[in-house]
Amino acid sequence: MEKRDFNKNWICRCLTREEPEKKVTLPHDAMRSEQRSEESQGEGNIGWYIGGDYEYTKRFFVPAEDVDKEAVLEFEGVYHDAEIYINEKKAAFRPYGYTNFYVELNEFLQYGAENTIRVIARNADQPNSRWYSGTGIYRPVNLYLGEKEHIPVNGIRIQTVSLEPAQIQVEVKTSIPGTVKVQILDGEQIVAAIEKISEKRIVSKSNGQEQKAVFLLEIPDVKRWSPDSPHLYTLNAAFGNDQVTEHFGVRTLHWNEREGMTINGKRVILRGACVHHDNGLLGACTFPEAEERKVRILKENGYNAIRSSHYPCSRAFLDACDRQGMLMMDEYVDVWYIHKTKYDYATELKDWWKQDLKDMVEKDFNHPSVIMYSTGNEVAETAQKKGIAFTRCMTEYLHSLDGTRPVTCGINIFFNFLSSIGLGVYSDDKAEKTAENAAKDASKKKKPVGSEFYNTLACLAGDYFMKMGATLPPCDWKTKDAYAAMDVAGYNYGIFRYKHDLRKYPKRLILGSETFCKDAYDFWEIAKKNNRIIGDFVWAGWDYIGETGDGAAEYSDYKGLEPHTRMTGNNGRIDLLGKPRAEAAYTRVAFEQAKGPFIAVKPVYQKEKLQLTGWALTKAVESWSWRGCDGESAEVEVFARAAEVELKINGKTAGRKKVKKCRTKFNVTYHDGEITAISYSENGCELGRQTLKTAEKDTMLSIHPETKTAKPGELVFIPLQYTDSQGNWKPMEKHELKVSVENGTLEGLGSACAYVEGNYAQDTTKTYYGEAMAVIRMRESGNAVVRVEDEKNTYSCIVPMQR
């Protein structure tokens, strides 16, 4: 079917408050512009936004000659309880806010006339999420049109059969029997071609049969797809006048207790990051440039896998993973049949889970980057007989939809035990009472429930206590049956169980489905020696909006006065703007993706003692620019794959220490100038060195667009950083910035600070350690000019249009 863009010329209006309607282009996140207040019933879970219901309308003309065409709309994501009306007739309803769904239009359309589509997205039913969800049509909408002879949406499935010889199986569904032609291209070169008549085949559908052509093609001199070499081929399928293009990679995927997980016969260890769906300053909106950028930055920092926490990821995200060689564990949901918040998906899941999983698999099947499905996250139901049966049911159903990928589920091992004895357990009753308390008094402290209970405990007791708790025998009793009902056992915070369980369960494959950053080294060392440890997904790979209670502590000079100014958990290895924190350097070293050394310094002027949570490794930053602090004590960390590290300040040795698990610390005296770390092997040979320099006294705002030129309508990410004239970062600079754009639009503005006054849709922001970011959208022609004002100066830069 022909795919058309259906994202322009929509009108959005709020149904729960008197606000002016807006003309918008999809994707659009209505929540992003809302007020944030202590009256938020979703509270810190959603970044203290208010929530609301919104209506999107669009008028479109349907030519009379299209009367014989089949018309289908795909909504890639609407949050949530989406109602679709065509010419005021209800055409569809889909409760889940994170899955793509389809609306068949023909019976509702008026041909040769103007038509109206109306979409209602509800999010006033707070609380309904444990993180920032966004509101509205936050992913693209696609219109598909097909003649009588056409290939339906998701009508092509491509699967690698073997590598030697390189064979792929291609299934092409058709609307009626007829001849299907298939070509395989490597760039512009045709490497294989075949044609065949589609035949009626029996399927497990209500009509009992469908038309399908099945091909077996051999690709000569094949270029295999892998994380290190993500080569993609193009498949063109023609049926009548209909032509459909798919991109795919030739790769095999296997998993067993002998080899662990292999791609193309070679073992792969997943160096993974848990990533929420929001795009920081852009809210929940899914833009290809933002998804591409996210994958690129994670890959540059040593990760080779992403867990879509905790819902199916976007099509654009999968495309970016395919192109860049990032592996994807696509996850279904955060709740099953027990509520975690009052209005979450637990009520609807029992009626929709099969359709949701079917749509997820159809979206994912042709993507070589997808290597695993996850049926859920920290679902305490896995400790119950009913939940164990449901675990097996979903695993088997996914196998029936796609037998080429394993199935897991992220189980919080210690939490399953706590739930079984009534501590912190989720329940419909507790979700109801929590919502009632929030509605009565936003400032009233409520008893932590579920993951909030666990997160609070981890903050107070530390990660070691939580990991030790997972080693208790009842934790095994309350997880073993659920683990037996899946292909790969997902361990949330269970690294201390790995060696014991490898011995006790000789066929179990273990995945660290959610882990602490400081465990990266221990994981890597045990995984190298045990094939059945297949990977690790750190929480969190990238900072995100909401869930504000589980992140790193913050110094008072950046801490908001009111609780509702807390916007993020501040616990990503990559900060909200996409800048790698010092923790990311540690992870790269721990995973042997870099040798180091890498220097990180606790802000010298900060004298407060902070209690870091289990999810935070350090508050140190990669800078030696602390003018005005000469002679004061400084805490320095160095990350290196080495036996020892020597630290020098202005050429003089300040200390030499052994390195333990890729990390060592020094207490030194700060002096302006430079600091150098030198790493050594066991026999004293130098392995590497890094130097950081103090910025000079002159100060300027550096504006550096991440792309040199931009296409019409494209997003451009523009870091704003205070430096000296040589470009050396000055993290002690604190300013308020106002941004304007000429011949472009400002799509987002903010900093990586966890505390935010207002939201990211404003034109002003405060810097965080001398940094902020603007995201702009180019117009259809001409260069964009970005101007930034602080208290004294105006700075500007030009973003040239790509010629």
Coordinates of C-alpha atoms in Angstrom, one line a residue, residues 275-774:
V275 CA 15.9 4.0 28.1
H276 CA 12.5 5.7 28.6
H277 CA 10.5 7.0 25.6
D278 CA 10.7 10.7 26.1
N279 CA 13.1 12.9 24.3
G280 CA 14.0 15.3 27.1
L281 CA 13.4 18.9 26.1
L282 CA 11.0 17.7 23.3
G283 CA 8.8 15.8 25.8
A284 CA 7.3 12.5 24.5
C285 CA 7.4 13.5 20.8
T286 CA 9.1 10.9 18.6
F287 CA 11.2 12.7 15.9
P288 CA 13.6 10.7 13.7
E289 CA 16.5 13.1 14.4
A290 CA 16.0 12.7 18.1
E291 CA 15.9 8.9 18.0
E292 CA 18.9 8.8 15.7
R293 CA 20.8 11.0 18.0
K294 CA 19.9 9.0 21.1
V295 CA 21.1 5.8 19.5
R296 CA 24.3 7.4 18.2
I297 CA 25.3 8.9 21.6
L298 CA 24.6 5.6 23.4
K299 CA 26.7 3.7 20.9
E300 CA 29.5 6.2 21.2
N301 CA 29.6 5.5 24.9
G302 CA 30.1 1.8 24.7
Y303 CA 26.5 0.5 24.7
N304 CA 25.4 -2.1 22.1
A305 CA 21.9 -2.7 23.3
I306 CA 18.8 -0.8 24.5
R307 CA 15.8 -1.9 26.6
S308 CA 12.7 0.0 25.7
S309 CA 11.6 0.6 29.2
H310 CA 8.7 -0.2 29.6
Y311 CA 6.7 -0.1 26.4
P312 CA 7.1 -0.8 22.7
C313 CA 9.6 1.6 21.1
S314 CA 8.9 3.7 18.0
R315 CA 9.4 2.8 14.4
A316 CA 11.9 5.6 14.1
F317 CA 13.9 4.2 17.0
L318 CA 14.1 0.8 15.4
D319 CA 15.2 2.3 12.1
A320 CA 18.0 4.1 13.9
C321 CA 19.0 0.9 15.7
D322 CA 19.1 -1.0 12.4
R323 CA 21.3 1.6 10.7
Q324 CA 23.7 2.0 13.6
G325 CA 24.0 -1.5 14.8
M326 CA 22.2 -1.1 18.2
L327 CA 20.5 -4.2 19.5
M328 CA 16.9 -3.8 20.9
M329 CA 15.0 -5.6 23.6
D330 CA 11.5 -4.4 22.9
E331 CA 9.3 -4.4 26.1
Y332 CA 5.6 -4.6 26.2
V333 CA 4.3 -3.2 29.4
D334 CA 4.8 -2.1 33.1
V335 CA 1.7 -3.6 34.6
W336 CA -0.3 -6.8 34.1
Y337 CA -3.5 -7.3 36.1
I338 CA -2.5 -5.5 39.4
H339 CA -2.6 -1.7 39.4
K340 CA 0.6 0.2 40.2
T341 CA -1.4 3.5 39.9
K342 CA -5.1 3.9 40.0
Y343 CA -5.8 4.5 36.3
D344 CA -3.0 2.6 34.7
Y345 CA -3.4 -0.1 32.1
A346 CA -4.1 -3.0 34.4
T347 CA -7.9 -2.8 33.9
E348 CA -7.7 -3.0 30.1
L349 CA -4.7 -5.4 29.6
K350 CA -6.7 -8.6 30.0
D351 CA -8.8 -7.7 26.9
W352 CA -6.0 -6.2 24.7
W353 CA -2.8 -8.0 25.4
K354 CA -2.9 -10.3 22.4
Q355 CA -3.6 -7.5 20.0
D356 CA -0.9 -5.3 21.6
L357 CA 1.7 -8.1 21.3
K358 CA 0.6 -8.8 17.7
D359 CA 1.1 -5.2 16.7
M360 CA 4.4 -5.0 18.5
V361 CA 5.7 -8.1 16.7
E362 CA 4.4 -6.9 13.3
K363 CA 6.3 -3.6 13.8
D364 CA 9.5 -5.4 14.9
F365 CA 9.7 -8.5 12.8
N366 CA 11.8 -7.3 9.8
H367 CA 14.3 -5.3 12.0
P368 CA 17.6 -7.1 12.6
S369 CA 18.2 -4.9 15.6
V370 CA 15.4 -6.5 17.6
I371 CA 16.9 -9.5 19.4
M372 CA 14.5 -10.1 22.3
Y373 CA 11.0 -9.4 23.6
S374 CA 10.1 -8.6 27.2
T375 CA 6.6 -9.2 28.4
G376 CA 6.8 -6.8 31.4
N377 CA 8.7 -5.0 34.1
E378 CA 8.7 -5.7 37.8
V379 CA 5.3 -7.3 37.7
A380 CA 4.7 -8.8 41.1
E381 CA 2.2 -11.2 39.5
T382 CA 5.1 -13.4 38.7
A383 CA 5.1 -14.5 42.3
Q384 CA 1.5 -15.8 42.0
K385 CA 0.2 -18.9 40.4
K386 CA -2.1 -16.9 38.2
G387 CA 0.8 -14.7 37.2
I388 CA 3.1 -17.6 36.5
A389 CA 0.5 -19.1 34.2
F390 CA 0.1 -15.7 32.4
T391 CA 3.9 -15.5 32.0
R392 CA 3.9 -18.8 30.2
C393 CA 0.8 -17.8 28.2
M394 CA 2.5 -14.6 26.9
T395 CA 5.7 -16.4 26.1
E396 CA 4.0 -19.1 24.1
Y397 CA 1.9 -16.5 22.3
L398 CA 5.0 -14.5 21.3
H399 CA 6.6 -17.7 20.1
S400 CA 3.5 -18.3 17.9
L401 CA 3.9 -14.8 16.4
D402 CA 7.7 -14.9 16.1
G403 CA 9.7 -18.0 16.8
T404 CA 13.0 -16.3 15.9
R405 CA 13.5 -14.3 19.1
P406 CA 13.6 -15.2 22.8
V407 CA 11.2 -13.9 25.4
T408 CA 12.1 -12.5 28.8
C409 CA 10.5 -10.5 31.6
G410 CA 12.2 -8.1 34.0
I411 CA 11.5 -9.4 37.5
N412 CA 12.6 -7.5 40.6
I413 CA 13.8 -10.6 42.6
F414 CA 13.9 -9.0 46.1
F415 CA 10.6 -7.2 45.4
N416 CA 8.8 -10.4 44.5
F417 CA 9.7 -11.8 47.9
L418 CA 8.7 -8.6 49.7
S419 CA 5.4 -8.6 47.9
S420 CA 4.8 -12.2 49.0
I421 CA 4.9 -11.1 52.6
G422 CA 2.9 -8.0 52.1
L423 CA 5.6 -5.3 52.1
G424 CA 5.3 -2.7 49.4
V425 CA 3.1 -4.9 47.4
Y426 CA 1.0 -3.4 44.6
S427 CA -2.8 -3.8 45.0
D428 CA -5.8 -2.3 43.5
D429 CA -6.8 -1.1 47.0
K430 CA -3.5 0.6 47.6
A431 CA -3.5 2.3 44.2
E432 CA -7.0 3.6 45.0
K433 CA -6.0 4.9 48.5
T434 CA -2.8 6.5 47.1
A435 CA -4.9 8.4 44.5
E436 CA -7.4 9.5 47.1
N437 CA -4.6 10.9 49.3
A438 CA -3.1 12.8 46.4
A439 CA -6.5 14.3 45.5
K440 CA -7.2 15.4 49.1
D441 CA -3.9 16.9 49.9
A442 CA -1.0 17.1 47.5
S443 CA 1.5 17.7 50.3
K444 CA 0.3 14.8 52.4
K445 CA 2.9 12.1 52.7
K446 CA 1.7 8.7 51.5
K447 CA 2.9 5.3 52.3
P448 CA 5.2 4.1 49.5
V449 CA 3.8 1.3 47.4
G450 CA 5.3 -1.1 44.9
S451 CA 8.4 0.2 43.0
E452 CA 8.2 3.5 44.9
F453 CA 8.6 1.5 48.1
Y454 CA 11.6 -0.4 46.6
N455 CA 13.1 2.9 45.3
T456 CA 12.7 4.6 48.6
L457 CA 14.3 1.6 50.4
A458 CA 17.2 1.6 47.9
C459 CA 17.8 5.3 48.5
L460 CA 17.9 4.9 52.2
A461 CA 19.7 1.5 52.5
G462 CA 21.8 1.6 49.4
D463 CA 22.3 -0.7 46.5
Y464 CA 24.3 -3.3 48.5
F465 CA 21.4 -4.0 50.9
M466 CA 19.0 -4.4 48.0
K467 CA 21.3 -6.8 46.1
M468 CA 22.0 -8.8 49.2
G469 CA 18.3 -9.0 49.8
A470 CA 17.9 -10.7 46.4
T471 CA 20.1 -13.6 47.6
L472 CA 17.6 -14.7 50.3
P473 CA 16.2 -18.2 49.6
P474 CA 12.6 -17.0 49.4
C475 CA 13.6 -14.7 46.5
D476 CA 14.5 -17.9 44.6
W477 CA 11.2 -19.6 45.6
K478 CA 9.2 -16.7 44.4
T479 CA 10.8 -16.4 41.0
K480 CA 11.9 -19.8 39.8
D481 CA 8.6 -20.9 38.3
A482 CA 8.1 -17.6 36.4
Y483 CA 11.7 -17.9 35.1
A484 CA 10.9 -21.4 33.9
A485 CA 8.1 -20.0 31.8
M486 CA 10.4 -17.8 29.7
D487 CA 13.5 -18.2 27.5
V488 CA 15.7 -15.8 29.3
A489 CA 15.5 -15.0 33.0
G490 CA 15.3 -11.2 33.6
Y491 CA 17.0 -10.2 36.8
N492 CA 16.4 -6.7 38.1
Y493 CA 19.1 -5.9 40.7
G494 CA 20.1 -9.5 41.2
I495 CA 23.8 -9.7 40.4
F496 CA 24.7 -11.3 43.7
R497 CA 22.6 -14.3 42.6
Y498 CA 24.4 -14.9 39.3
K499 CA 27.0 -17.5 40.4
H500 CA 24.7 -19.4 42.7
D501 CA 21.9 -19.6 40.1
L502 CA 24.3 -20.6 37.3
R503 CA 25.1 -23.7 39.4
K504 CA 21.6 -24.4 40.6
Y505 CA 19.9 -24.0 37.2
P506 CA 22.3 -25.3 34.5
K507 CA 20.0 -24.5 31.6
R508 CA 19.0 -21.0 32.7
L509 CA 20.1 -18.0 30.7
I510 CA 20.4 -14.9 32.9
L511 CA 20.0 -11.3 31.8
G512 CA 20.6 -8.3 34.0
S513 CA 17.4 -6.7 32.8
E514 CA 17.9 -3.7 35.2
T515 CA 21.1 -3.0 37.1
F516 CA 23.1 -0.4 39.0
C517 CA 25.9 1.5 37.3
K518 CA 28.5 0.6 39.8
D519 CA 28.1 -3.1 39.0
A520 CA 29.3 -2.7 35.4
Y521 CA 32.8 -4.1 36.1
D522 CA 31.5 -7.1 38.1
F523 CA 29.0 -8.0 35.5
W524 CA 31.5 -7.8 32.7
E525 CA 34.0 -10.0 34.4
I526 CA 31.5 -12.7 35.2
A527 CA 29.9 -12.5 31.8
K528 CA 33.2 -13.1 30.0
K529 CA 33.6 -16.4 31.9
N530 CA 30.0 -17.6 31.7
N531 CA 28.1 -17.8 28.4
R532 CA 24.8 -18.1 30.2
I533 CA 25.1 -14.5 31.4
I534 CA 24.0 -12.8 28.2
G535 CA 23.9 -9.2 29.1
D536 CA 23.2 -6.2 31.4
F537 CA 20.9 -3.2 31.1
V538 CA 21.8 -0.3 33.4
W539 CA 19.2 1.9 35.0
A540 CA 19.2 4.4 33.5
G541 CA 21.1 4.8 30.3
W542 CA 19.6 8.2 29.5
D543 CA 18.0 10.7 32.0
Y544 CA 14.3 11.1 31.6
I545 CA 11.4 13.2 32.8
G546 CA 9.4 12.0 35.9
E547 CA 10.0 9.3 38.5
T548 CA 11.8 12.1 40.4
G549 CA 12.2 10.2 43.7
D550 CA 14.9 7.7 42.6
G551 CA 17.6 9.9 41.1
A552 CA 20.8 11.4 42.3
A553 CA 21.0 13.9 45.2
E554 CA 21.4 17.5 44.3
Y555 CA 23.4 20.4 45.8
S556 CA 21.4 23.1 47.4
D557 CA 22.4 25.8 44.9
Y558 CA 20.7 23.9 42.1
K559 CA 17.9 22.5 44.2
G560 CA 14.4 23.9 43.8
L561 CA 12.6 25.4 46.8
E562 CA 9.4 23.5 46.1
P563 CA 9.0 19.8 45.5
H564 CA 7.0 20.3 42.3
T565 CA 10.1 21.9 40.6
R566 CA 11.7 18.5 40.5
M567 CA 11.5 17.5 36.8
T568 CA 13.8 14.4 36.4
G569 CA 15.3 11.5 38.3
N570 CA 18.7 12.8 37.2
N571 CA 20.0 9.2 37.2
G572 CA 21.1 8.6 33.6
R573 CA 24.6 7.8 32.5
I574 CA 23.8 10.3 29.7
D575 CA 22.2 13.5 31.0
L576 CA 18.9 14.9 29.7
L577 CA 20.6 16.9 27.1
G578 CA 22.6 14.0 25.7
K579 CA 25.9 14.8 27.4
P580 CA 27.7 11.8 28.8
R581 CA 28.3 12.1 32.5
A582 CA 31.5 10.9 34.2
E583 CA 29.7 7.7 35.0
A584 CA 29.5 6.9 31.3
A585 CA 33.3 7.0 31.1
Y586 CA 33.4 4.5 34.0
T587 CA 31.1 2.2 32.1
R588 CA 33.1 2.4 28.9
V589 CA 36.2 1.4 30.9
A590 CA 34.4 -1.4 32.8
F591 CA 33.1 -2.8 29.5
E592 CA 36.6 -2.7 27.9
Q593 CA 35.4 -0.2 25.3
A594 CA 38.1 2.2 26.4
K595 CA 41.3 1.9 28.6
G596 CA 41.2 5.4 30.2
P597 CA 42.3 7.0 32.3
F598 CA 39.4 9.4 32.6
I599 CA 39.4 12.1 35.3
A600 CA 36.3 13.3 37.2
V601 CA 36.3 16.0 39.9
K602 CA 33.7 16.7 42.5
P603 CA 32.8 20.4 42.1
V604 CA 35.4 21.9 44.4
Y605 CA 33.3 24.8 45.7
Q606 CA 30.5 22.3 46.8
K607 CA 31.1 21.5 50.5
E608 CA 27.9 19.6 51.1
K609 CA 27.9 15.9 51.9
L610 CA 25.3 14.2 49.6
Q611 CA 23.9 10.8 50.2
L612 CA 24.0 9.2 46.7
T613 CA 21.3 6.7 45.8
G614 CA 22.0 3.2 44.5
W615 CA 21.5 4.5 40.9
A616 CA 24.1 7.2 41.2
L617 CA 27.8 6.4 41.0
T618 CA 29.3 9.9 41.5
K619 CA 28.5 13.7 41.3
A620 CA 32.0 14.3 39.9
V621 CA 32.3 16.1 36.5
E622 CA 35.1 16.1 33.9
S623 CA 36.6 19.5 34.6
W624 CA 39.5 21.2 36.4
S625 CA 38.1 24.7 36.0
W626 CA 37.3 25.9 39.6
R627 CA 38.8 29.4 39.7
G628 CA 38.5 31.0 43.1
C629 CA 39.0 27.7 44.9
D630 CA 42.8 27.7 45.0
G631 CA 44.1 25.8 48.0
E632 CA 40.9 24.1 48.8
S633 CA 40.5 20.4 49.1
A634 CA 39.4 18.5 46.0
E635 CA 38.0 15.0 45.5
V636 CA 39.2 13.4 42.3
E637 CA 38.2 10.1 40.7
V638 CA 40.0 8.3 37.9
F639 CA 38.5 5.5 35.8
A640 CA 41.0 3.2 34.1
R641 CA 41.7 -0.4 33.0
A642 CA 45.0 -0.5 34.8
A643 CA 46.9 -1.6 37.9
E644 CA 47.8 1.8 39.2
V645 CA 47.1 5.5 38.5
E646 CA 49.4 8.5 39.2
L647 CA 47.9 11.9 39.6
K648 CA 49.9 15.1 38.8
I649 CA 48.9 18.7 39.5
N650 CA 50.9 21.3 37.5
G651 CA 53.6 18.6 37.0
K652 CA 54.0 17.6 40.6
T653 CA 52.9 14.1 41.8
A654 CA 49.8 14.4 44.0
G655 CA 49.4 10.7 44.6
R656 CA 49.7 7.2 43.2
K657 CA 47.1 4.5 44.0
K658 CA 46.1 1.0 43.0
V659 CA 43.0 0.7 40.8
K660 CA 40.2 -1.4 42.1
K661 CA 37.5 -2.5 39.6
C662 CA 38.5 0.3 37.2
R663 CA 38.1 3.1 39.8
T664 CA 40.2 4.9 42.3
K665 CA 39.9 8.1 44.3
F666 CA 42.3 10.9 45.4
N667 CA 42.0 13.7 48.0
V668 CA 44.2 16.5 46.7
T669 CA 44.6 20.3 47.0
Y670 CA 43.2 22.3 44.1
H671 CA 45.4 24.7 42.2
D672 CA 44.6 26.4 38.9
G673 CA 46.5 25.0 36.0
E674 CA 46.3 21.4 34.9
I675 CA 45.7 17.9 36.3
T676 CA 47.0 14.8 34.7
A677 CA 46.2 11.1 35.3
I678 CA 48.6 8.5 34.2
S679 CA 47.7 4.8 34.2
Y680 CA 50.2 2.0 34.6
S681 CA 50.3 -1.8 34.1
E682 CA 51.3 -4.3 36.7
N683 CA 55.0 -4.0 35.6
G684 CA 54.9 -0.2 35.7
C685 CA 54.5 0.5 32.0
E686 CA 52.4 3.5 31.1
L687 CA 49.1 2.6 29.5
G688 CA 47.6 6.0 29.0
R689 CA 47.1 9.6 30.3
Q690 CA 44.6 12.4 30.3
T691 CA 45.0 16.1 31.2
L692 CA 42.4 18.6 32.2
K693 CA 43.2 22.3 32.1
T694 CA 41.7 25.3 34.0
A695 CA 39.8 27.6 31.8
E696 CA 41.3 31.1 31.4
K697 CA 39.6 34.1 33.1
D698 CA 37.8 35.4 29.9
T699 CA 34.3 34.1 29.6
M700 CA 31.9 33.6 26.6
L701 CA 28.9 31.6 25.7
S702 CA 29.8 29.0 23.0
I703 CA 27.0 28.0 20.7
H704 CA 27.8 24.9 18.8
P705 CA 25.0 23.2 16.6
E706 CA 25.6 19.5 16.5
T707 CA 25.1 19.5 12.7
K708 CA 26.9 21.9 10.4
T709 CA 24.0 22.2 8.0
A710 CA 20.3 21.1 8.2
K711 CA 17.6 20.1 5.9
P712 CA 14.2 21.9 5.6
G713 CA 12.0 21.1 8.6
E714 CA 14.8 19.2 10.4
L715 CA 15.6 19.5 14.1
V716 CA 18.9 20.8 15.2
F717 CA 20.3 20.3 18.7
I718 CA 22.4 23.2 19.9
P719 CA 24.5 22.9 23.1
L720 CA 25.0 26.2 24.9
Q721 CA 28.2 26.2 27.1
Y722 CA 30.1 28.9 28.9
T723 CA 33.8 28.6 28.1
D724 CA 36.9 30.7 27.7
S725 CA 38.1 31.8 24.3
Q726 CA 39.9 28.5 23.8
G727 CA 36.7 26.4 24.3
N728 CA 37.5 25.2 27.9
W729 CA 34.4 24.5 29.8
K730 CA 33.6 26.8 32.8
P731 CA 31.2 24.8 35.0
M732 CA 31.0 27.5 37.7
E733 CA 29.1 30.0 35.4
K734 CA 25.5 30.5 36.4
H735 CA 23.2 32.5 34.1
E736 CA 19.7 32.8 32.9
L737 CA 19.3 32.6 29.2
K738 CA 16.7 33.8 26.8
V739 CA 16.6 32.3 23.3
S740 CA 15.0 33.5 20.1
V741 CA 15.1 32.0 16.6
E742 CA 14.9 33.8 13.3
N743 CA 13.7 31.8 10.3
G744 CA 13.1 28.8 12.5
T745 CA 11.2 27.7 15.6
L746 CA 12.3 27.0 19.1
E747 CA 11.2 23.4 19.9
G748 CA 12.7 23.0 23.3
L749 CA 15.0 24.8 25.8
G750 CA 16.4 23.7 29.1
S751 CA 19.3 22.3 31.1
A752 CA 20.2 18.9 32.6
C753 CA 19.3 20.2 36.1
A754 CA 16.8 17.9 37.9
Y755 CA 14.9 21.0 39.1
V756 CA 13.1 23.2 36.6
E757 CA 10.9 26.2 37.1
G758 CA 8.2 26.0 34.4
N759 CA 8.8 23.6 31.6
Y760 CA 10.8 23.0 28.5
A761 CA 8.4 24.9 26.2
Q762 CA 9.6 28.3 27.4
D763 CA 12.1 30.6 25.8
T764 CA 14.1 31.1 29.0
T765 CA 16.2 28.7 31.1
K766 CA 18.9 28.7 33.8
T767 CA 22.3 27.0 33.1
Y768 CA 23.4 24.0 35.0
Y769 CA 27.1 23.9 35.6
G770 CA 27.4 26.5 32.8
E771 CA 25.4 24.6 30.2
A772 CA 22.0 24.4 28.6
M773 CA 20.6 23.4 25.2
A774 CA 18.2 24.7 22.6

